[in-house]
mmCIF file of C-alpha atoms in Angstrom:
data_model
loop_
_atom_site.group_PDB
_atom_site.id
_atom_site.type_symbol
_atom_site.label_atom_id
_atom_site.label_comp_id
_atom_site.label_asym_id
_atom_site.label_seq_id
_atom_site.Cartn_x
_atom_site.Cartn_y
_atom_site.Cartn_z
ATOM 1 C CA UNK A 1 12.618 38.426 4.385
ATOM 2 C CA UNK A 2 11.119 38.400 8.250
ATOM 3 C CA UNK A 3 12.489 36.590 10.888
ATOM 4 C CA UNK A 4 10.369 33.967 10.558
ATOM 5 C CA UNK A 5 10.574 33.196 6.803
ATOM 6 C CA UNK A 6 14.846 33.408 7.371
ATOM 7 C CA UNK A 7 14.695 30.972 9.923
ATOM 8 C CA UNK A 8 12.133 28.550 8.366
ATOM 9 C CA UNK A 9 14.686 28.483 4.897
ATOM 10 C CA UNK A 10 16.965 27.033 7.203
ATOM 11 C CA UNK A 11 14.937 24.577 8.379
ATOM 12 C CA UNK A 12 13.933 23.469 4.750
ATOM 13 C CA UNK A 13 16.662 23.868 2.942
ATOM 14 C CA UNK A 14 19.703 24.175 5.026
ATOM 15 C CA UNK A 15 23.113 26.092 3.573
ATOM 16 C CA UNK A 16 26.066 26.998 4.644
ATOM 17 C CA UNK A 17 27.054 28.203 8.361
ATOM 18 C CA UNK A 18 23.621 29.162 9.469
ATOM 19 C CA UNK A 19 22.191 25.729 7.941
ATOM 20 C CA UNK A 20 24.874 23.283 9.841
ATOM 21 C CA UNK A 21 23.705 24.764 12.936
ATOM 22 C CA UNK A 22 19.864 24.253 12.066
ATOM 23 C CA UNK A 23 21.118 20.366 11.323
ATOM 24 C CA UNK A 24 22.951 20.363 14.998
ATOM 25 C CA UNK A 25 19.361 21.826 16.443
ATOM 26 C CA UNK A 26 17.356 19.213 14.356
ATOM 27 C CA UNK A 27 19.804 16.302 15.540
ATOM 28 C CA UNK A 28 19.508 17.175 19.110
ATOM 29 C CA UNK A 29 16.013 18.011 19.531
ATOM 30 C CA UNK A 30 14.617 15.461 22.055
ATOM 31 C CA UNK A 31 11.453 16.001 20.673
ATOM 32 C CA UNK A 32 12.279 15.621 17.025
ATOM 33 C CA UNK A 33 14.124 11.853 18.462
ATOM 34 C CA UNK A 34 10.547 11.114 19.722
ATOM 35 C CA UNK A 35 8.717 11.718 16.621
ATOM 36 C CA UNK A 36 11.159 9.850 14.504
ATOM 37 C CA UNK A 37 11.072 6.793 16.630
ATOM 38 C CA UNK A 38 7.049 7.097 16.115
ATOM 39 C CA UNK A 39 7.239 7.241 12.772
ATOM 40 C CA UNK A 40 9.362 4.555 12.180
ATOM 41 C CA UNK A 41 7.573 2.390 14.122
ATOM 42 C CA UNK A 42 4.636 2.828 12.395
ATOM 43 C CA UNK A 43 6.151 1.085 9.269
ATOM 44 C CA UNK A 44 6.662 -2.118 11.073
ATOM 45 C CA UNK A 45 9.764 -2.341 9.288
ATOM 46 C CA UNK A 46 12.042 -5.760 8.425
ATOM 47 C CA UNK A 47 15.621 -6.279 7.851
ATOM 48 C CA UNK A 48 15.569 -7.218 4.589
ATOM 49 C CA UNK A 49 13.525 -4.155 3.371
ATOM 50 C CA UNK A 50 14.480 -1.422 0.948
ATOM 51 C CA UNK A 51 13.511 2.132 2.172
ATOM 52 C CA UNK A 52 13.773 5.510 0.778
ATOM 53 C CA UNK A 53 13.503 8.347 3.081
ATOM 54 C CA UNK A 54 12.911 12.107 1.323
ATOM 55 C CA UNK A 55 14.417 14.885 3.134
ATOM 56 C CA UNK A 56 15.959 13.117 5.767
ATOM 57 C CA UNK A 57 18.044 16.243 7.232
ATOM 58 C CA UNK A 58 20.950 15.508 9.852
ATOM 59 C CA UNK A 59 20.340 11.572 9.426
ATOM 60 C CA UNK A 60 18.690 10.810 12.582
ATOM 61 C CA UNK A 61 16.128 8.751 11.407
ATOM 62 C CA UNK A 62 18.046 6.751 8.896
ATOM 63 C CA UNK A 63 20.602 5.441 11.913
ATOM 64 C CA UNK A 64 17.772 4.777 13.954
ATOM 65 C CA UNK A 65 16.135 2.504 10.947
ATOM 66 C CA UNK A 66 19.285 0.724 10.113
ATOM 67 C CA UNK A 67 18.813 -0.624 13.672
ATOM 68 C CA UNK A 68 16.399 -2.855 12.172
ATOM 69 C CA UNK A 69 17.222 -2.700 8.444
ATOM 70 C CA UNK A 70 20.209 -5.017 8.697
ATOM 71 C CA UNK A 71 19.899 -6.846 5.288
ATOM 72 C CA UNK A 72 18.287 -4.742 3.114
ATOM 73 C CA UNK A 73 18.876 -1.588 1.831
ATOM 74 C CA UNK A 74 18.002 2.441 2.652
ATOM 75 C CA UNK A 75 18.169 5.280 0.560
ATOM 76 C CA UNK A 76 18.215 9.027 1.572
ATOM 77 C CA UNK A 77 17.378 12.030 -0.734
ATOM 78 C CA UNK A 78 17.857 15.583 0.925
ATOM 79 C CA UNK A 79 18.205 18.777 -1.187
ATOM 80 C CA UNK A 80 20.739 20.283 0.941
ATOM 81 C CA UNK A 81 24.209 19.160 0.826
ATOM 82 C CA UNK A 82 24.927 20.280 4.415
ATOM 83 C CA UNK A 83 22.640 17.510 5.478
ATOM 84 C CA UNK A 84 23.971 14.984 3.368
ATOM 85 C CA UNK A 85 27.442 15.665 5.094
ATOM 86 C CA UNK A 86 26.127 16.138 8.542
ATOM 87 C CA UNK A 87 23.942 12.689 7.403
ATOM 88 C CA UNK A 88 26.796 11.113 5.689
ATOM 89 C CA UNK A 89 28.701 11.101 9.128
ATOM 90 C CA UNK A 90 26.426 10.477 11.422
ATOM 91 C CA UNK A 91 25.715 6.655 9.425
ATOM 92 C CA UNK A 92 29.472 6.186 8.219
ATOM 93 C CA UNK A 93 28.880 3.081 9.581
ATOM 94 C CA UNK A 94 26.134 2.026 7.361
ATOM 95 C CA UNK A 95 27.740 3.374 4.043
ATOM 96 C CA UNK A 96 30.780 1.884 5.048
ATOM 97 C CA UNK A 97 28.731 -1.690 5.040
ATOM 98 C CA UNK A 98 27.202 -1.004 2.043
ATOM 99 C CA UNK A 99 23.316 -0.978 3.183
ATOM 100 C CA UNK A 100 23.190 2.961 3.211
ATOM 101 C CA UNK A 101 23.370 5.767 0.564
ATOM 102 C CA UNK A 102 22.577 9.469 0.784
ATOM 103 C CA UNK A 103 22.126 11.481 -1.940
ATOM 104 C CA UNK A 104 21.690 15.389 -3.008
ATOM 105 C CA UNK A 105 18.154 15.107 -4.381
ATOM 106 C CA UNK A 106 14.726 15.853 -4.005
ATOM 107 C CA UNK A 107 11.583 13.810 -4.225
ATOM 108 C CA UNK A 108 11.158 15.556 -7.585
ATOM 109 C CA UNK A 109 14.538 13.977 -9.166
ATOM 110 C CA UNK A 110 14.427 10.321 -7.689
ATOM 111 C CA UNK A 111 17.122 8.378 -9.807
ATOM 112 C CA UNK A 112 15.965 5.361 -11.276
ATOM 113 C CA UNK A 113 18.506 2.696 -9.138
ATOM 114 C CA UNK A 114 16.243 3.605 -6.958
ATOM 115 C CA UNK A 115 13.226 1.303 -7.055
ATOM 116 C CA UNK A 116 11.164 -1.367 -5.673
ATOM 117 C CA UNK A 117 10.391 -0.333 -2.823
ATOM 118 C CA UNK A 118 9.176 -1.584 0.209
ATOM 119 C CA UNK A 119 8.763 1.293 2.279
ATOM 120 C CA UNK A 120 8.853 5.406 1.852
ATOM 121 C CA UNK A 121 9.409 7.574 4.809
ATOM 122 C CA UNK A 122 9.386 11.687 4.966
ATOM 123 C CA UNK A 123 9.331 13.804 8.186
ATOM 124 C CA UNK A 124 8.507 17.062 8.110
ATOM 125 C CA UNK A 125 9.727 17.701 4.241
ATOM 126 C CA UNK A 126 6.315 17.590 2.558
ATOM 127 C CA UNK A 127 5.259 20.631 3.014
ATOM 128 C CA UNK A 128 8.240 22.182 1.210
ATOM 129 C CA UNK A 129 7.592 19.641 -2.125
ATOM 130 C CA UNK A 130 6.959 21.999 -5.155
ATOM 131 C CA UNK A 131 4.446 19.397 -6.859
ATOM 132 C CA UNK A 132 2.883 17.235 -4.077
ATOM 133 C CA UNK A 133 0.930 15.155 -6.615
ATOM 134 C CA UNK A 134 3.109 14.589 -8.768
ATOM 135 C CA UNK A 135 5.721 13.637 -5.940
ATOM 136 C CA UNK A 136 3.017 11.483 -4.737
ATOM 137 C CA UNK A 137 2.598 9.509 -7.870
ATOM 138 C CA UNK A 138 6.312 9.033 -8.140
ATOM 139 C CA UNK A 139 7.027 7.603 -4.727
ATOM 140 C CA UNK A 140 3.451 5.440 -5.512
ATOM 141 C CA UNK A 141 5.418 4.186 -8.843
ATOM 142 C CA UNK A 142 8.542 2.913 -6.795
ATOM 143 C CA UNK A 143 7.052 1.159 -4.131
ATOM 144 C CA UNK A 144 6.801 -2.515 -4.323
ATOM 145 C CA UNK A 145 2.948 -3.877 -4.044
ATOM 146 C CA UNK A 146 2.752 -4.039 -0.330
ATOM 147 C CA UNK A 147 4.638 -0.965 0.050
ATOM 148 C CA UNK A 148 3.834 1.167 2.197
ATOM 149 C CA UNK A 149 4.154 5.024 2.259
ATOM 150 C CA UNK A 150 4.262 7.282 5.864
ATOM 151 C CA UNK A 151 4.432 11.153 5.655
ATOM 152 C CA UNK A 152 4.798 13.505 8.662
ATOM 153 C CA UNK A 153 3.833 16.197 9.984
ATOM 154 C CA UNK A 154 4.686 18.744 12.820
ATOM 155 C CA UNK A 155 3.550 22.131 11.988
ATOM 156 C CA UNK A 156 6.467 23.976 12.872
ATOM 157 C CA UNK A 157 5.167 28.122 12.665
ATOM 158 C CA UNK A 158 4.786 30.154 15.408
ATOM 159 C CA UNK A 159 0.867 29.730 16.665
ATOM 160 C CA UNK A 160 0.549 26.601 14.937
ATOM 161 C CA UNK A 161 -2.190 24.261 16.988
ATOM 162 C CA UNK A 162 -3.188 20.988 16.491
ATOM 163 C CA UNK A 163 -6.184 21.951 13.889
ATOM 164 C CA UNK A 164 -3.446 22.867 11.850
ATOM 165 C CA UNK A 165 -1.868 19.096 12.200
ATOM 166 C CA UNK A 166 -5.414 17.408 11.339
ATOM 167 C CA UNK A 167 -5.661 20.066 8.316
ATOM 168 C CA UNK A 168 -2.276 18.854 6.786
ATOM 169 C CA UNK A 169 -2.889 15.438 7.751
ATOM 170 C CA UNK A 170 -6.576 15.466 5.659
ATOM 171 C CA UNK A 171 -5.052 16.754 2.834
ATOM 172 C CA UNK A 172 -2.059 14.582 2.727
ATOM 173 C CA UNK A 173 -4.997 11.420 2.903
ATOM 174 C CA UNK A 174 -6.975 12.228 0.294
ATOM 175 C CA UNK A 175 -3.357 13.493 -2.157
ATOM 176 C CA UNK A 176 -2.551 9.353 -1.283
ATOM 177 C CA UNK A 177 -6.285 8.384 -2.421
ATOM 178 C CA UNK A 178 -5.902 9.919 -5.517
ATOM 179 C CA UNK A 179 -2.599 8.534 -6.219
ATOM 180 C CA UNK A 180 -3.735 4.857 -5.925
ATOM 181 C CA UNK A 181 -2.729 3.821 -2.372
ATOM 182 C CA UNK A 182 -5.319 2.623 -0.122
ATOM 183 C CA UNK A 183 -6.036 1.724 3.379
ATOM 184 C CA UNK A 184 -4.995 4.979 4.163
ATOM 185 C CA UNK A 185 -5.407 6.000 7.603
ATOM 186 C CA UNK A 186 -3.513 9.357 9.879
ATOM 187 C CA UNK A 187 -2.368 8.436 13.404
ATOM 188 C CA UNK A 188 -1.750 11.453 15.596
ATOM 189 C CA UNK A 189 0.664 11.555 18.422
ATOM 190 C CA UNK A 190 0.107 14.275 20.991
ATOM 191 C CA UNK A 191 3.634 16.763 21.262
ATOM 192 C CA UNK A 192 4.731 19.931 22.303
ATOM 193 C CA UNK A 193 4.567 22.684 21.179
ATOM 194 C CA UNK A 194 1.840 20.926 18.470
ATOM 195 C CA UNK A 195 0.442 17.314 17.561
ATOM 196 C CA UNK A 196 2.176 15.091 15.126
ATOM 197 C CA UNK A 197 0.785 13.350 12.498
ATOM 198 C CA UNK A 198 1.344 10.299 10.300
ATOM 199 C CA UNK A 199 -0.391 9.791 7.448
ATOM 200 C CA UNK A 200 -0.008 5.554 5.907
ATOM 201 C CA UNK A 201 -0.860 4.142 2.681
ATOM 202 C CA UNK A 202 -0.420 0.701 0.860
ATOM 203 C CA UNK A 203 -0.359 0.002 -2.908
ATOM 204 C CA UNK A 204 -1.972 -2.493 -3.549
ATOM 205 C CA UNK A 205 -2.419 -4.286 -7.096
ATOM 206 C CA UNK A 206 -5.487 -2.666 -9.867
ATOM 207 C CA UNK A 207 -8.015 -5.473 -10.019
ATOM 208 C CA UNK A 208 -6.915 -7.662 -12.694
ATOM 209 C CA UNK A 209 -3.638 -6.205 -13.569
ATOM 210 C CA UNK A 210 -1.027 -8.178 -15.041
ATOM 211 C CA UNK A 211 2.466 -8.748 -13.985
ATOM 212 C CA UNK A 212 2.327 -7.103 -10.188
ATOM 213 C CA UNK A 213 5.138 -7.336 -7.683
ATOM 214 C CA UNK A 214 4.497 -9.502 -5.051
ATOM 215 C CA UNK A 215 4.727 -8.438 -1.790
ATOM 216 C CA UNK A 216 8.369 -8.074 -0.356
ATOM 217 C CA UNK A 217 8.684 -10.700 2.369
#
């Protein structure tokens, strides 16, 4: 395995020594803090919502959305159970209170407690999905009508530019279109050492269906 690919594992799926200190570099990244706080703004999120963020590595993001998400409820998944303890103390505040839960798990295996949702967040963990459609149509099943789905992306290889961030973010449009969810749009954010992007949908009801959610309010 080159350098490269050794150091990228970490970065997806983080284990042991070598994968705690790839959480401590992803926690203290200033630039990773500014991206989060982006992306999370872009959900225009509400206390009372119930959120479900995939691959949510040292827990950054999750404390910085229980800010807002006082009364409601947020979910991680992460596959690597270094993360989920580096997470797991970094919001022993919110599990403590009973409005946060992290859990070994990837997009692939989301239990079924976890449901109706009102909004789905994922940073930088799409690109190591093993079935993006079918993780697509999952997350689509889960959310709430209203709900609204943000995935991110930072290309993160040496070389990477920001064609590379508008590729990804095309492709991660039209996997939403095809999975039901519409007003889709991609905001970019300009970053070093590459662009950032966001890519939002919303599910909205099939004309004429029977029985939708309403909206979470």
């Amino acid at each position: 395995m080159g350098l490269w690919k050794h150091v990228a594992a970490q970065f997806g799926k983080p284990v042991g020594l070598p994968g705690a200190l790839a959480g401590f570099i992803m926690a203290h990244r200033s630039s990773n803090d500014e991206r989060n706080r982006w992306a999370i703004s872009l959900l225009h999120l509400k206390p009372g919502d119930r959120v479900l963020e995939i691959g949510f590595g040292p827990g950054t993001a999750i404390r910085e959305m229980r800010n807002v998400v006082t009364s409601g409820f947020i979910w991680g998944l992460d596959h690597s159970p270094v993360m989920v303890r580096q997470a797991s103390r970094r919001n022993a505040r919110g599990i403590a209170a009973g409005n946060v839960a992290l859990r070994v798990g990837s997009v692939s295996e989301i239990p079924s407690s976890i449901d109706q949702l009102d909004k789905v967040l994922s940073i930088n963990s799409y690109q190591f999905w093993h079935n993006p459609a079918a993780a697509i149509n999952a997350l689509y099943s889960r959310l709430r009508t209203g709900g609204v789905i943000a995935i991110v992306h930072q290309p993160r290889k040496p070389g990477s530019v920001d064609a590379d961030a508008d590729a990804a973010g095309e492709s991660i449009a039209e996997r939403l279109r095809r999975a039901g969810f519409t007003g889709v749009r991609i905001e970019k954010k300009q970053m070093k050492p590459v662009a950032t992007v966001c890519v939002l949908g919303v599910k909205t009801p099939t004309p004429g269906s029977v029985g939708a959610t309403a909206p979470h309010e």
